[in-house]
PDB file of C-alpha atoms in Angstrom:
ATOM      1  CA  MET A  15      26.418  -5.541  19.583  1.00 36.00           C
ATOM      2  CA  ALA A  16      28.446  -8.199  21.393  1.00 46.00           C
ATOM      3  CA  LYS A  17      31.240  -7.092  23.654  1.00 53.00           C
ATOM      4  CA  THR A  18      34.720  -7.511  22.162  1.00 84.00           C
ATOM      5  CA  ALA A  19      36.271 -10.633  23.636  1.00 92.00           C
ATOM      6  CA  PRO A  20      39.587 -10.924  25.456  1.00 98.00           C
ATOM      7  CA  ASP A  21      42.548 -12.173  23.403  1.00 98.00           C
ATOM      8  CA  LEU A  22      42.217 -15.719  24.751  1.00 98.00           C
ATOM      9  CA  LEU A  23      38.999 -17.575  25.481  1.00 98.00           C
ATOM     10  CA  THR A  24      38.461 -20.995  26.975  1.00 98.00           C
ATOM     11  CA  PHE A  25      35.409 -22.876  28.197  1.00 96.00           C
ATOM     12  CA  GLY A  26      34.503 -26.031  30.030  1.00 97.00           C
ATOM     13  CA  GLU A  27      33.532 -27.414  33.411  1.00 98.00           C
ATOM     14  CA  THR A  28      34.931 -26.093  36.669  1.00 98.00           C
ATOM     15  CA  MET A  29      34.057 -28.142  39.734  1.00 97.00           C
ATOM     16  CA  ALA A  30      34.014 -27.753  43.463  1.00 97.00           C
ATOM     17  CA  LEU A  31      37.066 -29.622  44.780  1.00 96.00           C
ATOM     18  CA  PHE A  32      37.356 -31.371  48.136  1.00 95.00           C
ATOM     19  CA  MET A  33      40.472 -33.088  49.504  1.00 92.00           C
ATOM     20  CA  PRO A  34      41.835 -34.184  52.873  1.00 93.00           C
ATOM     21  CA  PRO A  35      44.723 -32.184  54.317  1.00 88.00           C
ATOM     22  CA  ASP A  36      48.275 -33.521  54.274  1.00 80.00           C
ATOM     23  CA  HIS A  37      47.816 -35.858  51.281  1.00 78.00           C
ATOM     24  CA  ARG A  38      45.680 -38.300  53.260  1.00 86.00           C
ATOM     25  CA  ALA A  39      43.006 -40.752  52.140  1.00 92.00           C
ATOM     26  CA  ILE A  40      39.389 -39.652  52.498  1.00 94.00           C
ATOM     27  CA  GLU A  41      38.419 -42.660  54.635  1.00 92.00           C
ATOM     28  CA  GLY A  42      41.059 -41.796  57.201  1.00 87.00           C
ATOM     29  CA  SER A  43      40.405 -38.078  57.376  1.00 90.00           C
ATOM     30  CA  ALA A  44      37.892 -36.200  59.500  1.00 91.00           C
ATOM     31  CA  MET A  45      38.296 -33.017  57.455  1.00 94.00           C
ATOM     32  CA  LEU A  46      38.095 -31.974  53.810  1.00 95.00           C
ATOM     33  CA  GLU A  47      39.571 -28.783  52.393  1.00 93.00           C
ATOM     34  CA  GLN A  48      37.439 -26.986  49.810  1.00 94.00           C
ATOM     35  CA  SER A  49      38.712 -25.387  46.620  1.00 94.00           C
ATOM     36  CA  TYR A  50      37.778 -25.589  42.947  1.00 95.00           C
ATOM     37  CA  GLY A  51      39.380 -26.741  39.737  1.00 94.00           C
ATOM     38  CA  GLY A  52      38.896 -27.283  36.043  1.00 96.00           C
ATOM     39  CA  ALA A  53      41.518 -27.534  33.306  1.00 96.00           C
ATOM     40  CA  GLU A  54      40.129 -24.631  31.301  1.00 98.00           C
ATOM     41  CA  SER A  55      39.651 -22.197  34.183  1.00 97.00           C
ATOM     42  CA  ASN A  56      43.093 -23.182  35.525  1.00 96.00           C
ATOM     43  CA  VAL A  57      44.606 -22.133  32.192  1.00 97.00           C
ATOM     44  CA  ALA A  58      42.580 -18.923  32.179  1.00 98.00           C
ATOM     45  CA  ILE A  59      43.817 -17.997  35.663  1.00 97.00           C
ATOM     46  CA  GLY A  60      47.406 -18.735  34.639  1.00 97.00           C
ATOM     47  CA  VAL A  61      47.173 -16.515  31.554  1.00 98.00           C
ATOM     48  CA  ALA A  62      45.547 -13.707  33.567  1.00 98.00           C
ATOM     49  CA  ARG A  63      48.412 -13.831  36.077  1.00 97.00           C
ATOM     50  CA  LEU A  64      50.801 -13.249  33.184  1.00 97.00           C
ATOM     51  CA  GLY A  65      49.039  -9.971  32.481  1.00 97.00           C
ATOM     52  CA  GLU A  66      47.158 -11.076  29.359  1.00 98.00           C
ATOM     53  CA  SER A  67      43.447 -10.634  28.630  1.00 98.00           C
ATOM     54  CA  VAL A  68      41.519 -13.868  28.996  1.00 98.00           C
ATOM     55  CA  GLY A  69      37.957 -15.066  29.446  1.00 98.00           C
ATOM     56  CA  TRP A  70      36.448 -18.312  30.701  1.00 98.00           C
ATOM     57  CA  PHE A  71      32.861 -19.381  30.253  1.00 97.00           C
ATOM     58  CA  GLY A  72      30.899 -22.431  31.218  1.00 95.00           C
ATOM     59  CA  ALA A  73      27.835 -23.463  33.189  1.00 97.00           C
ATOM     60  CA  LEU A  74      27.773 -23.749  36.967  1.00 98.00           C
ATOM     61  CA  GLY A  75      24.939 -24.569  39.296  1.00 98.00           C
ATOM     62  CA  ASP A  76      23.165 -21.656  40.953  1.00 98.00           C
ATOM     63  CA  ASP A  77      24.275 -23.030  44.301  1.00 98.00           C
ATOM     64  CA  PRO A  78      26.870 -21.998  46.904  1.00 98.00           C
ATOM     65  CA  PHE A  79      29.630 -23.830  45.032  1.00 98.00           C
ATOM     66  CA  GLY A  80      28.872 -22.311  41.638  1.00 98.00           C
ATOM     67  CA  ARG A  81      28.487 -18.793  42.985  1.00 98.00           C
ATOM     68  CA  SER A  82      31.744 -19.070  44.924  1.00 98.00           C
ATOM     69  CA  ILE A  83      33.640 -20.435  41.904  1.00 98.00           C
ATOM     70  CA  LEU A  84      32.381 -17.627  39.666  1.00 98.00           C
ATOM     71  CA  LYS A  85      33.449 -14.960  42.140  1.00 98.00           C
ATOM     72  CA  ARG A  86      36.881 -16.483  42.658  1.00 97.00           C
ATOM     73  CA  ILE A  87      37.647 -16.852  38.937  1.00 98.00           C
ATOM     74  CA  ARG A  88      36.488 -13.269  38.380  1.00 98.00           C
ATOM     75  CA  GLY A  89      38.722 -12.210  41.263  1.00 97.00           C
ATOM     76  CA  GLU A  90      41.727 -13.584  39.365  1.00 97.00           C
ATOM     77  CA  GLY A  91      41.133 -11.055  36.573  1.00 98.00           C
ATOM     78  CA  VAL A  92      39.390 -13.468  34.203  1.00 98.00           C
ATOM     79  CA  ASP A  93      36.377 -12.245  32.227  1.00 98.00           C
ATOM     80  CA  VAL A  94      33.421 -14.445  33.245  1.00 98.00           C
ATOM     81  CA  SER A  95      30.735 -12.310  31.604  1.00 97.00           C
ATOM     82  CA  ARG A  96      29.581 -15.244  29.457  1.00 97.00           C
ATOM     83  CA  ALA A  97      29.527 -17.835  32.244  1.00 97.00           C
ATOM     84  CA  SER A  98      26.115 -18.870  33.537  1.00 97.00           C
ATOM     85  CA  LEU A  99      24.503 -20.119  36.736  1.00 98.00           C
ATOM     86  CA  SER A 100      21.834 -22.775  36.229  1.00 97.00           C
ATOM     87  CA  ALA A 101      18.875 -23.245  38.545  1.00 97.00           C
ATOM     88  CA  ASP A 102      18.142 -26.609  36.892  1.00 96.00           C
ATOM     89  CA  ALA A 103      21.394 -28.510  37.489  1.00 98.00           C
ATOM     90  CA  PRO A 104      24.152 -28.536  40.132  1.00 98.00           C
ATOM     91  CA  THR A 105      27.797 -27.604  40.037  1.00 98.00           C
ATOM     92  CA  GLY A 106      29.993 -30.642  39.369  1.00 98.00           C
ATOM     93  CA  MET A 107      32.202 -31.929  42.188  1.00 97.00           C
ATOM     94  CA  MET A 108      35.439 -33.832  42.497  1.00 96.00           C
ATOM     95  CA  PHE A 109      37.123 -35.398  45.494  1.00 96.00           C
ATOM     96  CA  ARG A 110      40.852 -35.979  45.487  1.00 92.00           C
ATOM     97  CA  GLU A 111      42.858 -38.238  47.797  1.00 92.00           C
ATOM     98  CA  MET A 112      46.100 -40.167  48.094  1.00 85.00           C
ATOM     99  CA  VAL A 113      45.700 -43.950  48.287  1.00 85.00           C
ATOM    100  CA  ALA A 114      48.844 -46.067  48.760  1.00 81.00           C
ATOM    101  CA  GLY A 115      50.923 -43.186  47.496  1.00 78.00           C
ATOM    102  CA  LYS A 116      48.835 -42.759  44.326  1.00 82.00           C
ATOM    103  CA  LEU A 117      46.596 -39.846  43.444  1.00 84.00           C
ATOM    104  CA  THR A 118      42.932 -40.840  43.055  1.00 90.00           C
ATOM    105  CA  VAL A 119      40.149 -38.562  41.814  1.00 92.00           C
ATOM    106  CA  HIS A 120      36.428 -39.235  42.252  1.00 94.00           C
ATOM    107  CA  TYR A 121      34.073 -37.313  39.956  1.00 95.00           C
ATOM    108  CA  TYR A 122      30.466 -36.345  40.637  1.00 96.00           C
ATOM    109  CA  ARG A 123      29.705 -34.507  37.429  1.00 95.00           C
ATOM    110  CA  LYS A 124      27.003 -36.578  35.697  1.00 93.00           C
ATOM    111  CA  HIS A 125      23.974 -34.342  34.974  1.00 95.00           C
ATOM    112  CA  SER A 126      25.939 -31.296  36.163  1.00 98.00           C
ATOM    113  CA  ALA A 127      25.162 -27.845  34.785  1.00 98.00           C
ATOM    114  CA  ALA A 128      28.233 -27.997  32.552  1.00 98.00           C
ATOM    115  CA  SER A 129      27.244 -31.348  31.078  1.00 98.00           C
ATOM    116  CA  LYS A 130      24.046 -29.737  29.805  1.00 97.00           C
ATOM    117  CA  MET A 131      25.810 -26.986  27.824  1.00 96.00           C
ATOM    118  CA  LYS A 132      24.583 -26.600  24.254  1.00 94.00           C
ATOM    119  CA  LEU A 133      25.425 -24.313  21.366  1.00 95.00           C
ATOM    120  CA  SER A 134      22.409 -22.048  21.868  1.00 93.00           C
ATOM    121  CA  ASP A 135      23.738 -21.190  25.358  1.00 92.00           C
ATOM    122  CA  LEU A 136      26.934 -19.660  23.950  1.00 95.00           C
ATOM    123  CA  ASP A 137      27.717 -16.229  22.501  1.00 96.00           C
ATOM    124  CA  LEU A 138      29.304 -17.090  19.155  1.00 96.00           C
ATOM    125  CA  GLU A 139      30.085 -13.468  18.305  1.00 96.00           C
ATOM    126  CA  TYR A 140      32.079 -13.210  21.516  1.00 97.00           C
ATOM    127  CA  ILE A 141      34.000 -16.355  20.551  1.00 97.00           C
ATOM    128  CA  ARG A 142      34.595 -15.155  16.997  1.00 97.00           C
ATOM    129  CA  SER A 143      36.220 -11.945  18.233  1.00 97.00           C
ATOM    130  CA  CYS A 144      39.050 -13.513  20.282  1.00 98.00           C
ATOM    131  CA  LYS A 145      42.535 -14.328  18.971  1.00 98.00           C
ATOM    132  CA  ILE A 146      42.957 -17.825  20.428  1.00 98.00           C
ATOM    133  CA  LEU A 147      40.330 -20.325  21.591  1.00 98.00           C
ATOM    134  CA  HIS A 148      41.732 -22.938  23.991  1.00 98.00           C
ATOM    135  CA  ILE A 149      39.778 -26.169  24.353  1.00 98.00           C
ATOM    136  CA  THR A 150      40.373 -29.546  25.971  1.00 98.00           C
ATOM    137  CA  GLY A 151      39.187 -33.088  25.433  1.00 98.00           C
ATOM    138  CA  ILE A 152      37.395 -32.992  28.774  1.00 98.00           C
ATOM    139  CA  THR A 153      34.410 -30.959  27.577  1.00 98.00           C
ATOM    140  CA  PRO A 154      33.295 -33.364  24.807  1.00 98.00           C
ATOM    141  CA  ALA A 155      33.625 -36.256  27.267  1.00 98.00           C
ATOM    142  CA  LEU A 156      30.901 -34.795  29.507  1.00 97.00           C
ATOM    143  CA  SER A 157      27.895 -35.538  27.290  1.00 97.00           C
ATOM    144  CA  ASP A 158      26.693 -35.919  23.706  1.00 96.00           C
ATOM    145  CA  ASN A 159      25.480 -32.325  23.584  1.00 96.00           C
ATOM    146  CA  CYS A 160      28.846 -31.054  24.867  1.00 97.00           C
ATOM    147  CA  ARG A 161      30.502 -33.085  22.121  1.00 97.00           C
ATOM    148  CA  GLU A 162      28.304 -31.498  19.454  1.00 97.00           C
ATOM    149  CA  THR A 163      28.813 -28.064  20.973  1.00 97.00           C
ATOM    150  CA  ILE A 164      32.597 -28.165  20.945  1.00 98.00           C
ATOM    151  CA  PHE A 165      32.773 -29.125  17.263  1.00 98.00           C
ATOM    152  CA  ALA A 166      30.321 -26.353  16.358  1.00 97.00           C
ATOM    153  CA  VAL A 167      32.278 -23.791  18.400  1.00 97.00           C
ATOM    154  CA  VAL A 168      35.567 -24.801  16.751  1.00 98.00           C
ATOM    155  CA  ALA A 169      33.980 -24.506  13.309  1.00 97.00           C
ATOM    156  CA  ALA A 170      32.627 -21.020  14.087  1.00 97.00           C
ATOM    157  CA  ALA A 171      35.963 -19.887  15.533  1.00 98.00           C
ATOM    158  CA  LYS A 172      37.993 -21.184  12.588  1.00 97.00           C
ATOM    159  CA  GLU A 173      35.630 -19.533  10.125  1.00 97.00           C
ATOM    160  CA  ALA A 174      36.379 -16.221  11.862  1.00 97.00           C
ATOM    161  CA  GLY A 175      40.148 -16.766  11.718  1.00 97.00           C
ATOM    162  CA  VAL A 176      40.534 -17.588  15.425  1.00 98.00           C
ATOM    163  CA  LYS A 177      43.483 -19.840  16.262  1.00 98.00           C
ATOM    164  CA  ILE A 178      42.576 -23.104  18.026  1.00 98.00           C
ATOM    165  CA  SER A 179      44.681 -24.443  20.907  1.00 98.00           C
ATOM    166  CA  PHE A 180      43.838 -28.006  21.918  1.00 98.00           C
ATOM    167  CA  ASP A 181      45.008 -30.008  24.923  1.00 98.00           C
ATOM    168  CA  PRO A 182      43.495 -33.530  24.776  1.00 97.00           C
ATOM    169  CA  ASN A 183      43.565 -33.852  28.587  1.00 96.00           C
ATOM    170  CA  LEU A 184      42.432 -37.480  28.473  1.00 96.00           C
ATOM    171  CA  ARG A 185      40.123 -38.429  31.336  1.00 94.00           C
ATOM    172  CA  LEU A 186      39.447 -42.150  30.990  1.00 95.00           C
ATOM    173  CA  LYS A 187      37.088 -42.085  33.968  1.00 94.00           C
ATOM    174  CA  LEU A 188      34.742 -40.112  31.709  1.00 95.00           C
ATOM    175  CA  TRP A 189      34.928 -42.206  28.533  1.00 96.00           C
ATOM    176  CA  SER A 190      36.790 -45.115  26.963  1.00 97.00           C
ATOM    177  CA  ILE A 191      39.913 -44.693  24.877  1.00 97.00           C
ATOM    178  CA  ASP A 192      37.966 -45.809  21.788  1.00 97.00           C
ATOM    179  CA  GLU A 193      35.375 -43.092  22.384  1.00 97.00           C
ATOM    180  CA  ALA A 194      38.133 -40.575  23.026  1.00 98.00           C
ATOM    181  CA  ARG A 195      39.923 -41.388  19.758  1.00 98.00           C
ATOM    182  CA  GLU A 196      36.752 -40.682  17.757  1.00 98.00           C
ATOM    183  CA  VAL A 197      36.677 -37.140  19.117  1.00 98.00           C
ATOM    184  CA  VAL A 198      40.223 -36.170  20.071  1.00 98.00           C
ATOM    185  CA  LEU A 199      41.894 -37.053  16.771  1.00 98.00           C
ATOM    186  CA  PRO A 200      39.417 -35.069  14.621  1.00 98.00           C
ATOM    187  CA  LEU A 201      39.815 -32.094  16.973  1.00 98.00           C
ATOM    188  CA  ALA A 202      43.607 -32.376  16.705  1.00 98.00           C
ATOM    189  CA  ALA A 203      43.236 -32.227  12.924  1.00 97.00           C
ATOM    190  CA  GLN A 204      41.490 -28.855  13.265  1.00 97.00           C
ATOM    191  CA  ALA A 205      43.875 -27.345  15.803  1.00 98.00           C
ATOM    192  CA  ASP A 206      46.563 -24.725  15.214  1.00 98.00           C
ATOM    193  CA  TYR A 207      48.363 -25.694  18.426  1.00 98.00           C
ATOM    194  CA  PHE A 208      48.125 -29.315  19.604  1.00 98.00           C
ATOM    195  CA  LEU A 209      49.386 -29.842  23.176  1.00 98.00           C
ATOM    196  CA  PRO A 210      49.307 -33.565  24.086  1.00 97.00           C
ATOM    197  CA  GLY A 211      51.378 -35.448  26.619  1.00 96.00           C
ATOM    198  CA  TRP A 212      53.450 -38.368  25.372  1.00 97.00           C
ATOM    199  CA  ASP A 213      51.475 -40.709  27.642  1.00 96.00           C
ATOM    200  CA  GLU A 214      48.264 -39.528  25.955  1.00 97.00           C
ATOM    201  CA  LEU A 215      49.633 -40.016  22.439  1.00 97.00           C
ATOM    202  CA  ARG A 216      50.690 -43.571  23.280  1.00 97.00           C
ATOM    203  CA  LEU A 217      47.048 -44.323  24.141  1.00 97.00           C
ATOM    204  CA  LEU A 218      45.515 -42.363  21.262  1.00 97.00           C
ATOM    205  CA  TYR A 219      47.733 -43.977  18.606  1.00 97.00           C
ATOM    206  CA  ASP A 220      48.095 -47.314  20.429  1.00 97.00           C
ATOM    207  CA  THR A 221      51.879 -47.469  20.096  1.00 97.00           C
ATOM    208  CA  ASP A 222      55.043 -46.831  22.094  1.00 95.00           C
ATOM    209  CA  ASP A 223      56.967 -46.008  18.902  1.00 96.00           C
ATOM    210  CA  PHE A 224      57.661 -42.274  18.984  1.00 94.00           C
ATOM    211  CA  GLU A 225      58.845 -42.258  15.376  1.00 94.00           C
ATOM    212  CA  ALA A 226      55.493 -43.689  14.236  1.00 96.00           C
ATOM    213  CA  VAL A 227      53.619 -41.091  16.278  1.00 96.00           C
ATOM    214  CA  LYS A 228      55.864 -38.324  14.957  1.00 94.00           C
ATOM    215  CA  GLU A 229      54.845 -39.243  11.400  1.00 94.00           C
ATOM    216  CA  LYS A 230      51.197 -38.800  12.370  1.00 95.00           C
ATOM    217  CA  LEU A 231      51.875 -35.432  13.993  1.00 96.00           C
ATOM    218  CA  VAL A 232      53.884 -34.109  11.055  1.00 94.00           C
ATOM    219  CA  ASN A 233      50.830 -34.700   8.867  1.00 93.00           C
ATOM    220  CA  LEU A 234      48.704 -32.429  11.063  1.00 96.00           C
ATOM    221  CA  SER A 235      48.407 -28.755  10.156  1.00 95.00           C
ATOM    222  CA  ALA A 236      48.970 -27.883  13.822  1.00 97.00           C
ATOM    223  CA  VAL A 237      52.157 -26.988  15.570  1.00 98.00           C
ATOM    224  CA  SER A 238      52.431 -29.948  17.972  1.00 98.00           C
ATOM    225  CA  ILE A 239      54.098 -29.716  21.363  1.00 98.00           C
ATOM    226  CA  VAL A 240      54.480 -33.152  22.959  1.00 97.00           C
ATOM    227  CA  LYS A 241      54.937 -32.863  26.708  1.00 95.00           C
ATOM    228  CA  GLY A 242      57.053 -35.340  28.618  1.00 92.00           C
ATOM    229  CA  VAL A 243      59.114 -37.259  26.072  1.00 93.00           C
ATOM    230  CA  GLY A 244      61.792 -38.332  28.492  1.00 90.00           C
ATOM    231  CA  ASP A 245      63.028 -35.132  30.110  1.00 90.00           C
ATOM    232  CA  THR A 246      62.012 -32.903  27.211  1.00 93.00           C
ATOM    233  CA  ASN A 247      59.084 -31.307  25.451  1.00 95.00           C
ATOM    234  CA  VAL A 248      59.227 -32.011  21.712  1.00 96.00           C
ATOM    235  CA  VAL A 249      58.114 -29.306  19.274  1.00 97.00           C
ATOM    236  CA  LEU A 250      57.059 -30.240  15.736  1.00 97.00           C
ATOM    237  CA  GLU A 251      56.697 -27.146  13.567  1.00 94.00           C
ATOM    238  CA  ASN A 252      56.840 -26.904   9.764  1.00 89.00           C
ATOM    239  CA  GLY A 253      58.454 -30.335   9.505  1.00 86.00           C
ATOM    240  CA  GLN A 254      61.157 -29.456  12.033  1.00 91.00           C
ATOM    241  CA  VAL A 255      61.555 -31.337  15.317  1.00 94.00           C
ATOM    242  CA  VAL A 256      63.140 -29.545  18.281  1.00 95.00           C
ATOM    243  CA  GLU A 257      63.597 -30.842  21.822  1.00 95.00           C
ATOM    244  CA  VAL A 258      63.225 -28.335  24.654  1.00 93.00           C
ATOM    245  CA  PRO A 259      64.619 -29.670  27.958  1.00 92.00           C
ATOM    246  CA  PHE A 260      62.487 -29.532  31.098  1.00 89.00           C
ATOM    247  CA  TYR A 261      63.119 -26.627  33.422  1.00 88.00           C
ATOM    248  CA  PRO A 262      64.933 -27.950  36.535  1.00 83.00           C
ATOM    249  CA  ILE A 263      62.657 -28.745  39.488  1.00 79.00           C
ATOM    250  CA  GLU A 264      63.910 -28.374  43.052  1.00 76.00           C
ATOM    251  CA  ARG A 265      61.163 -30.552  44.562  1.00 77.00           C
ATOM    252  CA  VAL A 266      57.879 -32.135  43.486  1.00 73.00           C
ATOM    253  CA  ILE A 267      54.942 -31.659  45.841  1.00 70.00           C
ATOM    254  CA  ASP A 268      51.850 -32.131  43.650  1.00 69.00           C
ATOM    255  CA  THR A 269      51.834 -32.938  39.928  1.00 71.00           C
ATOM    256  CA  VAL A 270      48.155 -31.988  39.479  1.00 77.00           C
ATOM    257  CA  GLY A 271      47.948 -28.845  37.401  1.00 76.00           C
ATOM    258  CA  ALA A 272      51.350 -29.263  35.730  1.00 87.00           C
ATOM    259  CA  GLY A 273      49.831 -29.557  32.262  1.00 91.00           C
ATOM    260  CA  ASP A 274      47.556 -26.565  32.813  1.00 94.00           C
ATOM    261  CA  GLY A 275      50.550 -24.599  34.090  1.00 94.00           C
ATOM    262  CA  PHE A 276      52.435 -25.478  30.912  1.00 95.00           C
ATOM    263  CA  CYS A 277      49.506 -24.487  28.686  1.00 96.00           C
ATOM    264  CA  SER A 278      48.984 -21.162  30.444  1.00 97.00           C
ATOM    265  CA  GLY A 279      52.681 -20.305  30.142  1.00 97.00           C
ATOM    266  CA  PHE A 280      52.780 -21.348  26.497  1.00 98.00           C
ATOM    267  CA  LEU A 281      49.635 -19.438  25.531  1.00 98.00           C
ATOM    268  CA  GLY A 282      50.677 -16.418  27.580  1.00 98.00           C
ATOM    269  CA  GLY A 283      53.986 -16.452  25.728  1.00 97.00           C
ATOM    270  CA  LEU A 284      52.256 -16.520  22.344  1.00 98.00           C
ATOM    271  CA  LEU A 285      50.082 -13.562  23.372  1.00 98.00           C
ATOM    272  CA  LYS A 286      53.235 -11.669  24.354  1.00 97.00           C
ATOM    273  CA  GLY A 287      54.559 -12.155  20.823  1.00 97.00           C
ATOM    274  CA  MET A 288      57.065 -14.924  21.597  1.00 97.00           C
ATOM    275  CA  SER A 289      58.038 -17.561  19.069  1.00 96.00           C
ATOM    276  CA  VAL A 290      56.708 -21.080  19.599  1.00 97.00           C
ATOM    277  CA  LEU A 291      60.035 -22.245  21.054  1.00 95.00           C
ATOM    278  CA  GLU A 292      60.224 -19.271  23.426  1.00 95.00           C
ATOM    279  CA  ALA A 293      56.623 -19.888  24.504  1.00 97.00           C
ATOM    280  CA  VAL A 294      57.377 -23.588  25.108  1.00 96.00           C
ATOM    281  CA  ARG A 295      60.261 -22.618  27.365  1.00 94.00           C
ATOM    282  CA  LEU A 296      57.958 -20.263  29.265  1.00 95.00           C
ATOM    283  CA  GLY A 297      55.390 -23.054  29.567  1.00 96.00           C
ATOM    284  CA  SER A 298      58.048 -25.431  30.874  1.00 94.00           C
ATOM    285  CA  ILE A 299      59.040 -22.975  33.610  1.00 93.00           C
ATOM    286  CA  SER A 300      55.408 -22.384  34.553  1.00 94.00           C
ATOM    287  CA  GLY A 301      54.652 -26.112  34.786  1.00 91.00           C
ATOM    288  CA  ALA A 302      57.790 -26.690  36.855  1.00 90.00           C
ATOM    289  CA  LEU A 303      56.777 -24.034  39.365  1.00 90.00           C
ATOM    290  CA  VAL A 304      53.242 -25.409  39.698  1.00 87.00           C
ATOM    291  CA  VAL A 305      54.340 -28.915  40.752  1.00 81.00           C
ATOM    292  CA  GLN A 306      56.375 -27.503  43.637  1.00 75.00           C
ATOM    293  CA  SER A 307      53.227 -26.488  45.538  1.00 74.00           C
ATOM    294  CA  ARG A 308      49.889 -28.118  46.290  1.00 72.00           C
ATOM    295  CA  GLY A 309      46.732 -27.336  44.348  1.00 71.00           C
ATOM    296  CA  ASP A 310      45.264 -27.185  40.853  1.00 77.00           C
ATOM    297  CA  TRP A 311      45.790 -23.467  40.179  1.00 87.00           C
ATOM    298  CA  GLU A 312      46.984 -21.829  43.393  1.00 88.00           C
ATOM    299  CA  ALA A 313      50.701 -22.009  42.469  1.00 87.00           C
ATOM    300  CA  LEU A 314      50.338 -20.644  38.923  1.00 93.00           C
ATOM    301  CA  PRO A 315      53.055 -17.973  38.683  1.00 92.00           C
ATOM    302  CA  ASP A 316      52.665 -14.289  37.851  1.00 94.00           C
ATOM    303  CA  TRP A 317      54.641 -12.595  35.088  1.00 95.00           C
ATOM    304  CA  SER A 318      57.355 -11.125  37.333  1.00 93.00           C
ATOM    305  CA  THR A 319      58.116 -14.605  38.705  1.00 91.00           C
ATOM    306  CA  LEU A 320      58.279 -16.200  35.272  1.00 91.00           C
ATOM    307  CA  GLU A 321      60.270 -13.330  33.807  1.00 90.00           C
ATOM    308  CA  SER A 322      62.906 -13.638  36.542  1.00 88.00           C
ATOM    309  CA  ARG A 323      63.261 -17.382  35.904  1.00 88.00           C
ATOM    310  CA  LEU A 324      63.266 -16.830  32.136  1.00 83.00           C
ATOM    311  CA  SER A 325      66.173 -14.412  32.419  1.00 77.00           C
ATOM    312  CA  ASP A 326      67.901 -16.597  35.054  1.00 68.00           C
ATOM    313  CA  LYS A 327      67.877 -13.797  37.595  1.00 52.00           C
ATOM    314  CA  GLY A 328      68.625 -14.907  41.107  1.00 45.00           C
ATOM    315  CA  TRP A 329      65.752 -15.537  43.519  1.00 44.00           C
ATOM    316  CA  VAL A 330      65.855 -13.108  46.453  1.00 42.00           C
ATOM    317  CA  GLU A 331      64.585 -15.015  49.485  1.00 40.00           C
ATOM    318  CA  ARG A 332      64.913 -12.272  52.136  1.00 45.00           C
TER     319      ARG A 332
END
């Protein structure tokens, strides 16, 4: 009999990450720092730090990078019992640098272990026994078989009454916007929680008219949370539209991981029994804290930190 799953499950590709120190360009740096990152495992780590039960699964290469990633995600309190190490394909890699003040990411993930994931590799009973399945639009962009797999997993989860959380996480270095629309919009139609950024919706619906986009979102069965409409997150739930202001940010160091920080706070809030609006506020605080430090997941806050900000308790520095 399959092991009962954690309350939240997510799956996708986590890659070895290399970047120069001090926000430099790769060409001008003699050193590269090593870490790892992936939208889904970032969210899993964030939810685990909030004290909730969460699992991440995906395929990594049976190489030093994959083995290290698996150990480090497990060390964050995330269940990785369904993750696999492949002897036939490598762990994906990404290199990040600053060029002329702009963030640039270089992917080396074609033919990676994760890109070869297929439905027969996954434990569907494990997936069917969670409460929320969180997916992103990155996984179906990796390969045709990943695309087929994610639709089959969503169908199996929905049949079992599992709630679907979906962050489109558009990566246009992986596919074109036309290809993305063919996959992302049908997945949004099946989601219970749809978590796009306003910049992503403008591309997906090919318009800058928020009212036109809002009409599309209202027709979805999902609760939609649109991140970054001006200085607010906009919540569309049961025909109602509510704006939740951004949590104030003292300084911005690194915007990478902000969306994953928001999603982990939001999902963690739902698992704690919060309303959607309360969970959005928690997600906003989490995302705001993440951008004030460097790294994809390193600055994801724990529950005591978020709780103190949520209740507006003063920060004790020393």
